[in-house]
Coordinates of C-alpha atoms in Angstrom, one line a residue:
Chain A
M1 CA 21.6 2.7 -19.1
Y2 CA 19.7 2.9 -15.9
L3 CA 16.1 3.3 -14.7
K4 CA 15.4 6.6 -13.0
T5 CA 11.8 6.3 -12.1
L6 CA 9.3 3.5 -12.3
T7 CA 5.6 4.1 -12.1
L8 CA 3.1 1.3 -11.6
E9 CA -0.6 1.7 -12.0
N10 CA -3.0 -1.2 -11.4
F11 CA -0.1 -3.5 -12.0
R12 CA -0.4 -6.9 -10.2
C13 CA -0.7 -6.1 -6.5
Y14 CA 0.3 -2.4 -7.0
E15 CA -2.4 0.2 -7.2
Q16 CA -0.5 3.4 -7.7
T17 CA 3.2 3.5 -6.9
R18 CA 6.1 5.6 -8.0
I19 CA 9.7 4.7 -7.2
E20 CA 12.9 6.7 -7.8
L21 CA 16.0 4.7 -8.4
P22 CA 19.7 5.7 -8.5
R23 CA 22.5 4.3 -10.5
G24 CA 24.5 1.4 -9.1
L25 CA 23.2 -1.1 -6.6
V26 CA 19.5 -1.1 -5.7
V27 CA 18.3 -3.6 -3.2
V28 CA 14.6 -4.4 -2.9
L29 CA 13.9 -5.7 0.6
G30 CA 10.7 -7.2 1.8
P31 CA 9.1 -10.4 3.1
N32 CA 7.9 -13.1 0.7
A33 CA 4.9 -12.1 -1.3
S34 CA 5.3 -8.4 -0.9
G35 CA 5.7 -7.6 -4.6
K36 CA 9.5 -7.7 -5.0
T37 CA 9.5 -10.0 -8.1
T38 CA 6.7 -7.9 -9.5
L39 CA 9.0 -4.8 -9.6
L40 CA 11.5 -6.7 -11.6
E41 CA 8.8 -8.1 -13.8
A42 CA 7.7 -4.5 -14.5
V43 CA 11.2 -3.5 -15.6
Y44 CA 11.5 -6.6 -17.8
L45 CA 8.2 -5.8 -19.4
L46 CA 9.4 -2.3 -20.3
A47 CA 12.6 -3.8 -21.9
T48 CA 11.0 -6.6 -23.8
T49 CA 7.3 -5.8 -23.9
T50 CA 6.6 -9.2 -22.5
S51 CA 6.5 -10.7 -19.0
P52 CA 8.8 -13.5 -18.1
R53 CA 5.8 -15.1 -16.4
S54 CA 3.5 -17.0 -18.8
G55 CA -0.2 -16.1 -19.0
P56 CA -2.3 -13.6 -20.8
A57 CA -1.5 -9.8 -20.6
R58 CA -4.6 -9.1 -18.6
A59 CA -3.3 -11.3 -15.8
M60 CA -0.9 -8.5 -15.0
V61 CA -3.7 -6.1 -14.4
R62 CA -4.6 -5.5 -10.8
H63 CA -7.5 -7.7 -9.8
G64 CA -10.9 -6.1 -10.5
Q65 CA -9.5 -3.3 -12.7
S66 CA -9.9 -3.1 -16.5
W67 CA -6.4 -1.7 -17.3
G68 CA -2.9 -1.4 -15.9
R69 CA 0.2 0.5 -16.8
V70 CA 3.9 0.4 -16.2
T71 CA 6.0 3.5 -17.1
G72 CA 9.7 3.8 -16.8
V73 CA 12.0 6.8 -17.4
F74 CA 15.4 5.6 -18.4
E75 CA 18.6 7.5 -18.9
R76 CA 21.0 6.4 -21.6
D77 CA 24.1 8.4 -22.6
G78 CA 22.7 11.4 -20.9
R79 CA 19.4 11.3 -22.7
E80 CA 16.1 10.4 -21.2
V81 CA 13.7 8.0 -22.8
T82 CA 10.2 7.2 -21.4
I83 CA 8.7 3.9 -22.1
S84 CA 5.2 2.8 -21.1
V85 CA 3.3 -0.4 -21.5
T86 CA -0.4 -0.2 -21.1
L87 CA -2.4 -3.4 -20.5
G88 CA -6.0 -3.2 -21.5
D89 CA -7.6 0.0 -22.5
P90 CA -8.3 2.8 -20.0
S91 CA -11.1 4.2 -22.1
G92 CA -13.1 1.0 -22.5
S93 CA -13.4 -2.2 -24.4
R94 CA -10.1 -3.7 -25.5
S95 CA -9.3 -5.6 -22.3
G96 CA -6.8 -8.0 -23.8
S97 CA -4.7 -5.4 -25.6
K98 CA -1.2 -4.2 -25.0
T99 CA 0.0 -0.8 -26.1
V100 CA 3.7 0.3 -26.1
E101 CA 4.6 3.9 -26.1
V102 CA 8.1 5.4 -26.5
D103 CA 8.3 9.1 -25.5
G104 CA 4.5 9.3 -25.8
R105 CA 4.4 7.9 -29.3
E106 CA 2.7 4.6 -29.9
V107 CA 5.0 2.0 -31.5
D108 CA 3.3 -1.0 -33.2
S109 CA 5.8 -3.8 -32.9
L110 CA 8.6 -5.2 -30.8
R111 CA 10.8 -4.6 -33.8
E112 CA 10.5 -0.9 -33.1
A113 CA 10.9 -1.1 -29.4
I114 CA 13.8 -3.4 -29.6
G115 CA 17.2 -2.2 -28.4
R116 CA 15.9 0.9 -26.8
V117 CA 16.1 -0.5 -23.3
Q118 CA 17.9 -3.7 -22.3
A119 CA 17.5 -5.8 -19.2
S120 CA 18.8 -9.2 -18.1
L121 CA 16.7 -11.0 -15.6
F122 CA 17.6 -13.8 -13.2
W123 CA 14.6 -15.3 -11.4
V124 CA 13.1 -18.7 -10.5
G125 CA 12.3 -19.3 -14.2
S126 CA 15.9 -18.9 -15.2
L127 CA 16.7 -22.2 -13.6
E128 CA 14.9 -23.9 -16.5
V129 CA 17.6 -22.7 -18.8
V130 CA 19.9 -25.2 -17.0
K131 CA 17.7 -28.0 -15.9
G132 CA 14.8 -27.7 -18.4
S133 CA 14.3 -29.3 -21.8
P134 CA 16.4 -28.3 -24.8
S135 CA 13.5 -26.0 -25.8
E136 CA 14.3 -23.8 -22.8
R137 CA 17.8 -23.3 -23.9
R138 CA 16.7 -22.5 -27.5
R139 CA 14.3 -19.9 -26.0
F140 CA 17.2 -18.5 -24.0
M141 CA 19.3 -18.2 -27.2
N142 CA 16.3 -16.7 -29.1
E143 CA 15.6 -14.1 -26.5
A144 CA 19.2 -13.1 -26.1
I145 CA 20.0 -12.9 -29.8
G146 CA 16.6 -11.3 -30.5
Q147 CA 17.4 -8.5 -28.0
T148 CA 20.2 -7.3 -30.2
S149 CA 19.1 -8.4 -33.7
A150 CA 15.7 -7.8 -35.3
R151 CA 17.0 -9.6 -38.3
Y152 CA 17.4 -12.8 -36.2
L153 CA 13.8 -12.5 -35.1
D154 CA 12.7 -12.2 -38.7
D155 CA 14.7 -15.3 -39.7
L156 CA 13.2 -17.2 -36.8
A157 CA 9.6 -16.3 -37.8
R158 CA 10.3 -17.4 -41.3
Y159 CA 11.9 -20.6 -40.1
R160 CA 8.9 -21.4 -38.0
R161 CA 6.5 -20.8 -40.8
A162 CA 8.5 -22.9 -43.3
L163 CA 8.8 -25.7 -40.7
R164 CA 5.0 -25.6 -40.1
Q165 CA 4.3 -25.8 -43.8
R166 CA 6.9 -28.4 -44.5
N167 CA 5.6 -30.6 -41.6
E168 CA 2.0 -30.3 -42.9
L169 CA 3.2 -31.4 -46.3
L170 CA 5.1 -34.3 -44.8
R171 CA 1.9 -35.5 -43.1
S172 CA 0.0 -35.2 -46.4
I173 CA 2.8 -37.1 -48.2
R174 CA 2.5 -39.8 -45.6
A175 CA -1.3 -40.0 -46.0
R176 CA -1.6 -39.7 -49.8
G177 CA 1.9 -40.2 -51.2
G178 CA 3.5 -37.6 -53.4
S179 CA 6.8 -36.8 -54.9
G180 CA 9.7 -34.9 -53.5
S181 CA 9.4 -32.1 -56.1
I182 CA 6.6 -30.6 -54.2
L183 CA 8.6 -30.7 -51.0
A184 CA 11.7 -29.1 -52.5
P185 CA 10.5 -25.4 -52.2
W186 CA 9.7 -25.8 -48.6
T187 CA 13.1 -27.6 -47.9
R188 CA 14.7 -24.6 -49.5
A189 CA 12.7 -22.1 -47.4
L190 CA 13.7 -24.1 -44.3
V191 CA 17.4 -24.0 -45.2
D192 CA 17.4 -20.4 -46.3
A193 CA 15.9 -19.2 -43.0
G194 CA 17.7 -21.9 -40.9
V195 CA 21.3 -21.3 -41.9
P196 CA 21.6 -17.7 -40.6
I197 CA 20.0 -18.9 -37.3
I198 CA 22.6 -21.6 -37.0
E199 CA 25.4 -19.1 -37.7
D200 CA 24.0 -16.5 -35.2
R201 CA 23.6 -19.1 -32.5
A202 CA 27.1 -20.4 -33.0
S203 CA 28.6 -17.0 -32.7
F204 CA 26.4 -16.0 -29.7
V205 CA 27.2 -19.2 -27.8
R206 CA 30.9 -18.7 -28.4
A207 CA 30.7 -15.1 -27.0
L208 CA 28.5 -16.4 -24.1
A209 CA 31.0 -19.2 -23.2
A210 CA 33.8 -16.7 -23.0
E211 CA 31.9 -14.5 -20.6
A212 CA 30.2 -17.3 -18.6
A213 CA 33.4 -19.2 -17.5
P214 CA 35.1 -16.4 -15.6
M215 CA 31.7 -15.2 -14.2
H216 CA 31.1 -18.7 -12.9
L217 CA 34.5 -18.8 -11.3
R218 CA 33.8 -15.6 -9.6
L219 CA 30.5 -16.8 -8.2
G220 CA 31.7 -20.3 -7.4
A221 CA 33.4 -20.9 -4.1
G222 CA 35.7 -23.5 -5.4
A223 CA 37.4 -23.5 -8.8
E224 CA 34.6 -25.2 -10.7
E225 CA 34.7 -24.6 -14.4
L226 CA 31.6 -24.0 -16.4
S227 CA 31.8 -24.9 -20.1
V228 CA 29.1 -23.7 -22.5
Q229 CA 28.9 -25.3 -26.0
Y230 CA 26.5 -25.0 -28.8
D231 CA 25.0 -28.4 -29.8
P232 CA 23.5 -27.8 -33.2
S233 CA 21.3 -30.3 -34.9
V234 CA 23.0 -29.3 -38.1
A235 CA 26.3 -27.6 -38.3
A236 CA 29.0 -26.9 -40.8
G237 CA 31.0 -30.1 -41.1
S238 CA 34.7 -30.7 -42.1
D239 CA 34.1 -30.5 -45.8
L240 CA 30.5 -29.1 -46.1
D241 CA 29.3 -25.7 -45.1
A242 CA 26.1 -25.4 -43.0
E243 CA 23.9 -25.0 -46.0
D244 CA 25.1 -28.2 -47.8
E245 CA 25.2 -30.1 -44.6
F246 CA 21.6 -29.1 -43.8
Y247 CA 20.4 -30.3 -47.3
Q248 CA 22.3 -33.5 -46.9
R249 CA 21.0 -34.3 -43.4
L250 CA 17.4 -33.6 -44.6
E251 CA 18.0 -36.1 -47.4
E252 CA 19.4 -38.7 -45.1
T253 CA 16.4 -38.4 -42.7
H254 CA 13.8 -38.2 -45.4
E255 CA 12.3 -41.6 -44.8
R256 CA 11.9 -41.0 -41.1
E257 CA 10.5 -37.5 -41.5
V258 CA 7.7 -38.8 -43.8
E259 CA 7.1 -41.7 -41.4
R260 CA 6.7 -39.3 -38.4
G261 CA 5.2 -36.4 -40.3
S262 CA 7.8 -33.9 -38.9
T263 CA 11.1 -32.5 -39.9
Q264 CA 13.8 -34.4 -38.0
V265 CA 16.8 -32.1 -38.2
G266 CA 17.3 -28.3 -38.0
P267 CA 17.7 -25.4 -35.6
H268 CA 14.4 -26.5 -33.9
R269 CA 16.3 -29.5 -32.5
D270 CA 19.3 -27.4 -31.2
D271 CA 20.6 -27.6 -27.7
V272 CA 23.4 -26.1 -25.6
I273 CA 25.7 -28.3 -23.6
L274 CA 26.5 -27.1 -20.1
T275 CA 29.1 -28.9 -18.0
V276 CA 30.7 -28.1 -14.7
D277 CA 34.1 -29.7 -14.3
G278 CA 33.2 -32.0 -17.1
V279 CA 29.9 -33.2 -15.6
D280 CA 26.6 -32.5 -17.4
V281 CA 25.1 -29.9 -15.1
R282 CA 21.7 -30.1 -16.9
R283 CA 21.1 -33.6 -15.7
F284 CA 23.5 -34.3 -12.9
G285 CA 24.1 -30.9 -11.3
S286 CA 23.1 -30.3 -7.7
Q287 CA 20.4 -27.6 -7.1
G288 CA 23.2 -25.2 -6.0
Q289 CA 25.3 -26.0 -9.1
Q290 CA 22.4 -25.5 -11.4
R291 CA 21.5 -22.1 -9.7
T292 CA 25.1 -20.9 -10.0
A293 CA 25.3 -21.9 -13.6
A294 CA 22.0 -20.2 -14.4
L295 CA 23.1 -17.0 -12.7
A296 CA 26.4 -17.1 -14.5
L297 CA 24.6 -17.5 -17.8
T298 CA 22.3 -14.6 -17.1
L299 CA 25.2 -12.3 -16.2
A300 CA 27.2 -13.6 -19.2
Q301 CA 24.3 -12.9 -21.5
A302 CA 24.2 -9.3 -20.2
S303 CA 27.9 -8.9 -20.9
V304 CA 27.4 -10.2 -24.4
A305 CA 24.6 -7.7 -24.9
R306 CA 26.7 -4.9 -23.6
V307 CA 29.5 -5.6 -26.1
R308 CA 27.1 -6.1 -29.0
T309 CA 24.9 -3.1 -28.5
E310 CA 27.3 -0.8 -26.6
T311 CA 24.5 -0.4 -24.1
E312 CA 24.7 -1.5 -20.6
P313 CA 21.7 -3.8 -19.8
I314 CA 20.1 -3.3 -16.4
L315 CA 20.6 -6.4 -14.3
L316 CA 17.5 -7.7 -12.5
L317 CA 18.4 -10.4 -10.0
D318 CA 15.6 -12.0 -8.0
D319 CA 16.3 -13.5 -4.6
C320 CA 19.8 -14.8 -5.3
L321 CA 21.4 -13.7 -2.1
S322 CA 19.8 -16.1 0.3
E323 CA 21.4 -19.2 -0.9
L324 CA 24.8 -17.9 -1.8
D325 CA 27.4 -18.3 0.9
P326 CA 29.1 -15.1 2.2
A327 CA 31.9 -15.2 -0.3
R328 CA 29.7 -15.8 -3.3
G329 CA 27.1 -13.3 -2.1
A330 CA 29.7 -10.6 -1.7
A331 CA 31.2 -11.5 -5.2
M332 CA 27.8 -11.0 -6.7
L333 CA 27.1 -7.7 -5.1
D334 CA 30.6 -6.5 -6.1
L335 CA 29.5 -6.9 -9.7
S336 CA 27.5 -3.8 -9.3
E337 CA 30.7 -1.8 -9.1
D338 CA 31.3 -2.0 -12.8
R339 CA 27.7 -2.2 -13.9
E340 CA 25.5 0.8 -14.4
Q341 CA 22.5 -0.5 -12.5
M342 CA 21.8 -3.7 -10.7
I343 CA 18.5 -4.3 -9.0
V344 CA 18.6 -7.1 -6.5
T345 CA 15.7 -8.5 -4.4
S346 CA 16.0 -10.2 -1.1
A347 CA 13.5 -11.5 1.5
C348 CA 16.1 -10.9 4.2
C349 CA 19.1 -8.8 4.9
P350 CA 21.8 -11.4 5.3
E351 CA 24.0 -10.4 8.3
H352 CA 27.3 -11.1 6.5
L353 CA 26.2 -8.7 3.7
A354 CA 24.9 -6.0 5.9
E355 CA 28.0 -3.9 5.5
R356 CA 27.8 -4.0 1.7
L357 CA 24.1 -3.4 1.6
A358 CA 24.6 -0.4 3.8
D359 CA 26.0 1.5 0.8
A360 CA 23.1 0.4 -1.5
H361 CA 19.9 2.2 -2.2
V362 CA 17.2 0.2 -0.4
I363 CA 13.6 -0.1 -1.4
D364 CA 11.5 -1.6 1.3
T365 CA 8.4 -3.3 -0.1
G366 CA 7.2 -3.9 3.5
G367 CA 7.1 -0.4 4.8
E368 CA 7.4 2.1 2.0
L369 CA 5.0 0.2 -0.2
A370 CA 2.4 -0.3 2.5
S371 CA -0.4 0.0 -0.1
C372 CA 0.6 -3.3 -1.5
R373 CA -1.6 -6.2 -0.5
P374 CA 0.1 -9.5 -0.1
C375 CA 0.6 -10.8 -3.6
R376 CA 1.2 -14.5 -3.0
I377 CA 3.3 -14.9 -6.1
P378 CA 5.3 -18.1 -6.2
D379 CA 8.5 -17.3 -4.4
I380 CA 11.9 -18.6 -5.5
E381 CA 11.5 -22.0 -3.9
G382 CA 8.1 -22.4 -5.4
R383 CA 6.7 -23.2 -2.0
N384 CA 3.8 -20.8 -2.0
T385 CA 2.0 -21.1 -5.3
E386 CA -1.4 -20.0 -4.3
S387 CA -2.4 -17.5 -6.9
H388 CA -5.1 -14.9 -7.0
H389 CA -4.2 -13.1 -10.1
G390 CA -7.1 -12.4 -12.3
P391 CA -9.1 -14.9 -14.4
Chain B
M1 CA -33.7 -8.1 -24.4
L2 CA -35.3 -6.1 -27.2
S3 CA -33.7 -7.1 -30.6
Y4 CA -33.8 -5.3 -33.9
A5 CA -36.4 -5.9 -36.5
R6 CA -35.6 -8.9 -38.7
P7 CA -34.5 -7.0 -41.9
I8 CA -32.0 -4.9 -39.8
R9 CA -30.8 -8.0 -38.0
E10 CA -30.2 -9.8 -41.3
L11 CA -28.3 -7.0 -42.8
I12 CA -26.1 -6.7 -39.7
E13 CA -25.4 -10.5 -39.9
Q14 CA -24.4 -10.2 -43.5
L15 CA -22.2 -7.2 -42.9
E16 CA -20.5 -8.9 -40.0
R17 CA -19.2 -11.6 -42.2
L18 CA -17.1 -9.1 -44.2
P19 CA -13.4 -8.9 -43.3
G20 CA -12.5 -6.2 -40.9
I21 CA -16.1 -5.6 -39.8
G22 CA -17.0 -6.4 -36.3
P23 CA -20.4 -6.4 -34.6
R24 CA -20.2 -2.7 -33.8
S25 CA -19.1 -1.6 -37.3
A26 CA -21.8 -3.8 -38.8
Q27 CA -24.4 -2.2 -36.6
R28 CA -23.2 1.3 -37.5
L29 CA -23.2 0.6 -41.2
A30 CA -26.7 -0.9 -41.1
F31 CA -28.1 2.1 -39.3
H32 CA -26.2 4.4 -41.7
L33 CA -27.9 2.7 -44.6
L34 CA -31.3 2.9 -42.9
G35 CA -30.9 6.6 -42.3
A36 CA -29.5 7.5 -45.7
G37 CA -32.7 6.6 -47.4
P38 CA -33.8 4.0 -50.0
E39 CA -31.8 5.4 -53.0
R40 CA -28.5 4.8 -51.3
A41 CA -29.4 1.3 -50.4
E42 CA -30.7 0.5 -53.9
N43 CA -27.5 1.7 -55.5
L44 CA -25.4 -0.5 -53.2
A45 CA -27.7 -3.5 -53.8
Q46 CA -27.4 -3.0 -57.5
A47 CA -23.6 -2.7 -57.4
L48 CA -23.5 -5.9 -55.3
Q49 CA -25.8 -7.8 -57.7
S50 CA -23.9 -6.8 -60.9
L51 CA -20.6 -7.8 -59.3
H52 CA -20.8 -11.5 -59.9
R53 CA -23.2 -11.2 -62.9
Q54 CA -20.8 -9.1 -64.9
I55 CA -17.4 -10.0 -63.6
R56 CA -15.7 -13.1 -64.7
V57 CA -12.2 -14.5 -64.9
C58 CA -10.1 -13.6 -68.0
E59 CA -9.7 -16.8 -70.0
E60 CA -6.0 -16.1 -70.6
C61 CA -4.4 -14.7 -67.5
G62 CA -7.0 -15.2 -64.7
N63 CA -7.4 -11.5 -64.0
W64 CA -10.9 -10.2 -63.2
S65 CA -12.6 -9.1 -66.4
V66 CA -15.9 -8.0 -67.9
E67 CA -15.1 -9.5 -71.3
A68 CA -13.7 -12.9 -72.1
L69 CA -10.3 -11.3 -72.3
C70 CA -9.2 -8.7 -69.8
P71 CA -7.9 -5.3 -71.1
V72 CA -4.3 -6.3 -70.7
C73 CA -4.7 -9.6 -72.7
A74 CA -6.9 -7.9 -75.3
S75 CA -4.5 -5.0 -75.9
D76 CA -2.2 -5.3 -78.9
E77 CA 0.3 -2.9 -77.5
R78 CA 1.6 -5.3 -74.8
D79 CA 4.9 -7.2 -75.1
R80 CA 3.8 -10.8 -75.5
G81 CA 7.3 -12.1 -74.9
T82 CA 7.3 -11.4 -71.1
L83 CA 5.0 -12.9 -68.5
C84 CA 4.7 -11.6 -65.0
I85 CA 3.4 -14.2 -62.5
V86 CA 1.4 -12.7 -59.6
A87 CA -0.4 -14.4 -56.7
D88 CA -3.6 -12.2 -56.8
A89 CA -5.3 -9.9 -59.2
K90 CA -4.8 -7.0 -56.8
D91 CA -1.0 -7.5 -57.2
L92 CA -1.5 -7.1 -60.9
V93 CA -3.3 -3.8 -60.3
A94 CA -0.4 -2.7 -58.1
L95 CA 2.1 -3.5 -60.8
E96 CA 0.0 -1.8 -63.5
R97 CA -0.2 1.4 -61.4
A98 CA 3.6 1.6 -61.4
G99 CA 3.3 2.0 -65.2
E100 CA 6.7 0.4 -65.8
Y101 CA 5.7 -3.0 -67.1
S102 CA 4.3 -3.6 -70.6
G103 CA 4.2 -7.4 -70.8
L104 CA 1.5 -9.9 -70.0
Y105 CA 0.4 -11.3 -66.6
H106 CA -0.6 -14.6 -65.1
V107 CA -2.7 -14.7 -62.0
L108 CA -2.1 -17.8 -59.8
G109 CA -5.0 -17.2 -57.5
G110 CA -2.9 -17.6 -54.3
V111 CA 0.3 -19.0 -53.1
L112 CA 1.3 -22.6 -52.0
S113 CA 0.3 -23.3 -48.4
P114 CA 0.0 -26.9 -47.3
V115 CA -1.4 -25.7 -43.9
E116 CA -4.3 -24.2 -45.8
G117 CA -4.6 -27.1 -48.1
V118 CA -3.3 -25.1 -51.1
G119 CA -1.1 -27.2 -53.5
P120 CA -0.2 -26.7 -57.2
D121 CA -3.6 -28.1 -58.2
E122 CA -5.4 -25.4 -56.3
L123 CA -3.5 -22.7 -58.2
R124 CA -3.7 -21.9 -61.9
V125 CA -0.4 -23.8 -62.6
A126 CA -1.7 -26.1 -65.4
E127 CA -3.1 -23.0 -67.2
L128 CA 0.4 -21.4 -66.9
M129 CA 2.1 -24.4 -68.4
D130 CA -0.5 -24.5 -71.2
R131 CA 0.1 -20.8 -72.0
L132 CA 3.9 -21.2 -72.0
E133 CA 3.5 -24.0 -74.5
R134 CA 1.3 -21.8 -76.8
L135 CA 2.9 -18.5 -76.4
D136 CA 6.4 -17.4 -77.4
V137 CA 7.6 -16.2 -74.0
R138 CA 11.2 -15.2 -73.5
E139 CA 11.1 -14.1 -69.9
V140 CA 9.0 -15.0 -66.8
I141 CA 9.0 -12.6 -63.9
L142 CA 8.1 -14.3 -60.6
A143 CA 6.3 -11.6 -58.6
T144 CA 4.8 -13.6 -55.8
P145 CA 5.1 -11.8 -52.4
P146 CA 8.3 -11.9 -50.4
T147 CA 6.8 -14.1 -47.7
V148 CA 7.8 -17.7 -46.9
E149 CA 4.9 -19.0 -48.9
G150 CA 5.5 -16.5 -51.8
D151 CA 9.1 -17.5 -51.9
A152 CA 8.3 -21.2 -51.9
T153 CA 5.8 -20.7 -54.7
A154 CA 8.4 -18.9 -56.8
E155 CA 10.9 -21.6 -56.0
F156 CA 8.3 -24.3 -57.1
L157 CA 7.7 -22.5 -60.4
R158 CA 11.4 -22.0 -61.0
E159 CA 11.7 -25.8 -60.7
I160 CA 8.9 -26.8 -63.0
L161 CA 9.5 -24.0 -65.6
G162 CA 13.0 -25.4 -66.0
Q163 CA 11.6 -27.6 -68.7
F164 CA 11.2 -24.7 -71.0
E165 CA 14.6 -24.3 -72.6
G166 CA 16.0 -20.8 -72.9
L167 CA 13.3 -19.3 -70.8
R168 CA 14.7 -16.5 -68.7
M169 CA 13.4 -16.4 -65.1
T170 CA 13.6 -13.4 -62.8
R171 CA 12.4 -12.7 -59.3
L172 CA 11.0 -9.3 -58.3
A173 CA 13.7 -7.5 -56.3
L174 CA 13.0 -6.4 -52.8
G175 CA 14.9 -4.0 -50.7
L176 CA 15.1 -0.4 -49.7
P177 CA 12.2 2.0 -50.1
V178 CA 12.9 4.6 -52.7
G179 CA 14.0 8.0 -51.5
A180 CA 14.6 6.8 -47.9
D181 CA 18.0 7.1 -46.3
L182 CA 19.7 3.8 -45.4
D183 CA 19.8 4.7 -41.7
Y184 CA 16.1 5.1 -41.6
A185 CA 15.3 1.7 -43.0
D186 CA 14.7 -1.0 -40.4
Q187 CA 17.3 -3.7 -39.8
V188 CA 15.3 -6.5 -41.4
T189 CA 14.8 -4.5 -44.7
V190 CA 18.5 -3.6 -44.8
A191 CA 19.6 -7.2 -44.1
R192 CA 17.3 -8.6 -46.9
A193 CA 18.4 -5.9 -49.3
L194 CA 22.0 -6.9 -48.7
R195 CA 21.2 -10.6 -49.3
G196 CA 19.5 -9.7 -52.5
R197 CA 22.1 -7.2 -53.7
T198 CA 22.6 -6.9 -57.5
E199 CA 25.6 -6.6 -59.7
M200 CA 26.3 -3.1 -61.0
S201 CA 26.7 -2.7 -64.7
D202 CA 27.4 0.1 -67.1

């Protein structure tokens, strides 16, 4: 799958822009704060209907405007599909709304839009997957598995609801006492939704690990080995399956869960262990090691999605050339040879890569997109965080 | 700013409290009633007044009823050996429309939801136990909705109804829409239909 044209209307710093893109390697060149990341954000928005940046949908609308829109024409297996996401309402009042259309027909949920277009994004926020809290790695798993399975998203929603209800009940048992019989149905709801989540995560991380290790070797200058391992709160043991194990662990931790008013074990406590040459890269990795690991995970996740959905995700890589040494930078650009489309941003045109970039399609946000006012989005080092985006 | 005359303002305020009605709709409805003349408004007022004066809860099943017993409970053509447990009276109506079921009902008046402060005491569970003691029920159909809360409610009932020996308990099946092809059903529906698959028999 690849993106043929991208149209931005009142989106962030863009007023009205239309960009044509070819297959293969696309390089977006421009100085910091010229709207490079915003282009990737727009593609990601079309693929997932959400922005990787946090904040309300209306923050994506160009300052002073009541609505904004991103439209992409994608080609997949020789067929065109047009997806548009409208933020706010061009005709009037609903300023906070978000409308997704596929081939001109409005779809009402992510469930319907899912799987039509896939994209994998590496940007400054991706670092959190490596160095952030366990919740960042759970979110990574949820988004990755959710991209290929609506059933997983349904289980996840049911799990969260069961957890919320169960925790509320635990707090009320703590305050007023009460028997276990009233807790049992919520325990069962939790386990029923939780077990398929555990199984899906285990199989996803297995597939991810198999792709991430060779990818990391390719990006790493030395022979550092990245190991990725699912670290479930509850897992199938040697003599119990995941369901029985889950029930048993809940029973074991019952006293503590009542005391604290929250369920102590389950997929909401999962993590992923990341080591480079045996060292926990989440806590002890250098900045460079963490970046390389995060990039390898993003690329590996794209490969997993490719296998599972038989669709080639579009790779969106934000500012990852500047820090890679010549060999790693070249290795990364070479990836585009067997990928359908890879969109890479860079604030500079590194000399050692000039030759490789000469063959690429270059989008210049400085010249060609002269209508763009400086956007002052946080750049990759997080130096410039002055923001002017909306209320 | 010029505001509406008090009676109009009061009507708008009342209408706004209804579910699904925002300030704009409330305003439109109020002016519609004003323009449609006194008779229309009187009729509506009368219907509203008689609603709570005439409707009460069926003493047996908890359905809305004009008499002490609702038409289902009063009928002598219903099978008194089966009891279908629903969350709300509107679920009862949906099941009745299907025309497939000929037993009795029991309306719980909601589903368990600790977050909203709904426990067994807030539902008509004691009444259910009482009815099962009195009546000669062979089968209970748990027809709470297929949500997390509905499932937990069914699970809770399954547990406490275990004390009635020989009582058959079934759960309303969920799955594929009738007449639709498998490949048109969404992933979640297909997955849940698979999980809840049933044995084929002669």
